[in-house]
Coordinates of C-alpha atoms in Angstrom, one line a residue:
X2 CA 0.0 0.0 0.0
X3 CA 1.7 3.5 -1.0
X4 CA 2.7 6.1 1.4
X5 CA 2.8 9.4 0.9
X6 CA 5.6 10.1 3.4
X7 CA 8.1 8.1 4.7
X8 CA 10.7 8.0 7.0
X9 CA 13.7 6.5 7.4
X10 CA 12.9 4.3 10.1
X11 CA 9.8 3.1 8.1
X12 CA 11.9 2.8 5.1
X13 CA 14.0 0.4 7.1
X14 CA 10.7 -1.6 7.9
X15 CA 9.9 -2.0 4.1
X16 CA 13.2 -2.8 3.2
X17 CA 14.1 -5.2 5.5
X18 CA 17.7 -6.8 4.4
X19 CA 20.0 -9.1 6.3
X20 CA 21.9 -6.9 8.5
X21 CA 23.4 -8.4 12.2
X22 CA 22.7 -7.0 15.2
X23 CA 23.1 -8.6 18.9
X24 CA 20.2 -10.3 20.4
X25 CA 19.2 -9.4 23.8
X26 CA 17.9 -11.5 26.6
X27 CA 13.8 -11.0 27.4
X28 CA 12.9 -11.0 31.0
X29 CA 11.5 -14.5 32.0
X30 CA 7.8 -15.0 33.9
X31 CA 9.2 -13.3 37.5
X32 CA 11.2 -11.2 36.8
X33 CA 10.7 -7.5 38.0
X34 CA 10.4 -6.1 34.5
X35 CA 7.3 -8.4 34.6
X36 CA 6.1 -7.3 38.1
X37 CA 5.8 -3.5 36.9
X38 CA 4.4 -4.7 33.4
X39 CA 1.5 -5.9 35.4
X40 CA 1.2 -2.6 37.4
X41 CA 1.2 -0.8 34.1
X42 CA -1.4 -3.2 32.5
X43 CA -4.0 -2.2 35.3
X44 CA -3.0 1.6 35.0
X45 CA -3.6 0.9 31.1
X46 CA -7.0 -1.1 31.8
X47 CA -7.9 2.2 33.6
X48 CA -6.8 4.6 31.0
X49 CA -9.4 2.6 28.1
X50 CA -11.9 1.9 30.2
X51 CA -11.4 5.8 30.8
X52 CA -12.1 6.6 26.5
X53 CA -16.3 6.2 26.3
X54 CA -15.7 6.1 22.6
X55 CA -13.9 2.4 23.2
X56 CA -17.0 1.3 25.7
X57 CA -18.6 -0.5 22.5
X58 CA -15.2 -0.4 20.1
X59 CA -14.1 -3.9 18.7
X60 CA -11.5 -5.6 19.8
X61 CA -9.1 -4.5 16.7
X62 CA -10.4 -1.0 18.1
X63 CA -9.4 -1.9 21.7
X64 CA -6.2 -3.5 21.0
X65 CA -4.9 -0.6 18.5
X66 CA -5.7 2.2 21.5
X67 CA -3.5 -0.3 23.9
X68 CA -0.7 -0.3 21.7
X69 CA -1.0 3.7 21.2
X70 CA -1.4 4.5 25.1
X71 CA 1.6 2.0 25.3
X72 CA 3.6 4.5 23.3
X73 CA 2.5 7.8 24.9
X74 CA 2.8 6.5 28.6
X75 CA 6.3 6.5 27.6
X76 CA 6.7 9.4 25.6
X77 CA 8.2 12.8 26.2
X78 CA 6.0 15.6 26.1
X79 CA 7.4 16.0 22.6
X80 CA 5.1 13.0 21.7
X81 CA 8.1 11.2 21.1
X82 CA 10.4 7.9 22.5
X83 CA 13.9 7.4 21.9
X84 CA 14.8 4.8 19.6
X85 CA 16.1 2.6 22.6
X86 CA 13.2 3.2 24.6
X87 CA 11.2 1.9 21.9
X88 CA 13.2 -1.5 21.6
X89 CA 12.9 -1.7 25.2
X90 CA 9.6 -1.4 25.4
X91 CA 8.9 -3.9 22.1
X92 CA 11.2 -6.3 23.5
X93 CA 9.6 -6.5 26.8
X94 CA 6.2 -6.2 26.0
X95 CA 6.3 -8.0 22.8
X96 CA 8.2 -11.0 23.8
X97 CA 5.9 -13.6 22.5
X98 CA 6.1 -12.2 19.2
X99 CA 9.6 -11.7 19.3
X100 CA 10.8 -14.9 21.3
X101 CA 12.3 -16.9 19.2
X102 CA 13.3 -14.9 16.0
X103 CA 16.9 -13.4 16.9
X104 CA 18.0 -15.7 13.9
X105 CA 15.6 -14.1 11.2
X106 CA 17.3 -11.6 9.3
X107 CA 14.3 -9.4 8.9
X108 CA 14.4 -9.4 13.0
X109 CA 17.5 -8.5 13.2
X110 CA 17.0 -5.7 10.4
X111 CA 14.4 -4.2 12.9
X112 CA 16.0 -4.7 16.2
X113 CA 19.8 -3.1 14.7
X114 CA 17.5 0.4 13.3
X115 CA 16.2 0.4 16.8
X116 CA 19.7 0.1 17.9
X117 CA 21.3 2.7 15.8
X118 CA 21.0 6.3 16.8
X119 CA 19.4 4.8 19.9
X120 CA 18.6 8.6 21.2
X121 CA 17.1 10.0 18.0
X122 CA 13.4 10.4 19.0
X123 CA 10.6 8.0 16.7
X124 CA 7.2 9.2 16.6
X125 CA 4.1 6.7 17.3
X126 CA 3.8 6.4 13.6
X127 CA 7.1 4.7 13.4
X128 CA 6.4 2.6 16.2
X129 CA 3.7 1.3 15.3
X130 CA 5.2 0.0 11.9
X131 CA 7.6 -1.5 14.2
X132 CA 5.4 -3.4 16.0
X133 CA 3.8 -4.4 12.4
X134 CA 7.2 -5.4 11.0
X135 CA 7.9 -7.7 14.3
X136 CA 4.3 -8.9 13.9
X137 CA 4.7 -10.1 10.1
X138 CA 8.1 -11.6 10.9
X139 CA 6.8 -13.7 14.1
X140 CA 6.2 -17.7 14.0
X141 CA 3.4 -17.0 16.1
X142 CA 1.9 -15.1 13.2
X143 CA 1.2 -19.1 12.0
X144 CA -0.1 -20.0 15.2
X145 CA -2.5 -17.5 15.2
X146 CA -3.5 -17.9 11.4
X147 CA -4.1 -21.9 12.3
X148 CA -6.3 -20.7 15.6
X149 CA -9.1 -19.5 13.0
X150 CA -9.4 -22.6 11.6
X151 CA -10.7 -23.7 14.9

């Protein structure tokens, strides 16, 4: 689908090549990292329960306003994250779409443009095509595709 404006970071996320980067270790069931990510999934259950418009929204809806007030809980009050912060965050709040694929070139495409210029600040636009590109190269994307069938 065409874009009328891109930037680079989304132009890394269409042209995903082969290039290496380090993979980095995802905090396990009990860890602290998880303790707080429950914390911030009650303060996020709050915040939609808090936007009427989402009282009768779908679940695509629903799930597309969690992933936004993901973002902007984190931001700056430029409306922005650092490139790090937004590995960070994929990494440990994405881990089951991204456990497992450190080998996957496409993977590591994503993760080493989150790496570089780690303090240059993304917009939510950029992360959310992140969070597409790590969705499209997941093997759980399978899992979920065979779950219909059901």
């Amino acid at each position: 689908m065409p874009v009328a404006k891109r930037s680079q970071s989304t132009e890394a996320q269409l042209n995903m090549g082969g290039s290496a980067s380090s993979s980095q270790e995802i905090p396990g069931p009990k860890t602290e990292a998880n303790s707080t990510s429950k914390k911030k999934s009650a303060a996020l259950s709050k915040q939609l329960s808090s936007i009427k418009a989402l009282a009768r929204g779908s679940d695509l809806e629903k799930a597309v306003a969690t992933a936004v007030l993901v973002f902007y809980n984190a931001a700056g009050p430029d409306g922005r994250v650092s490139k790090g912060d937004a590995r960070e965050i994929l990494l440990a709040q994405f881990q089951t779409f991204t456990r497992g694929q450190e080998s996957k070139p496409s993977y590591k495409e994503i993760l080493a443009d989150l790496g570089k210029d780690g303090d240059r600040r993304i917009a939510m636009e950029d992360f959310m095509l992140f969070i597409v590109g790590l969705t499209v190269t997941s093997d759980l994307l399978a899992e979920i595709q065979e779950a219909r069938k059901q």
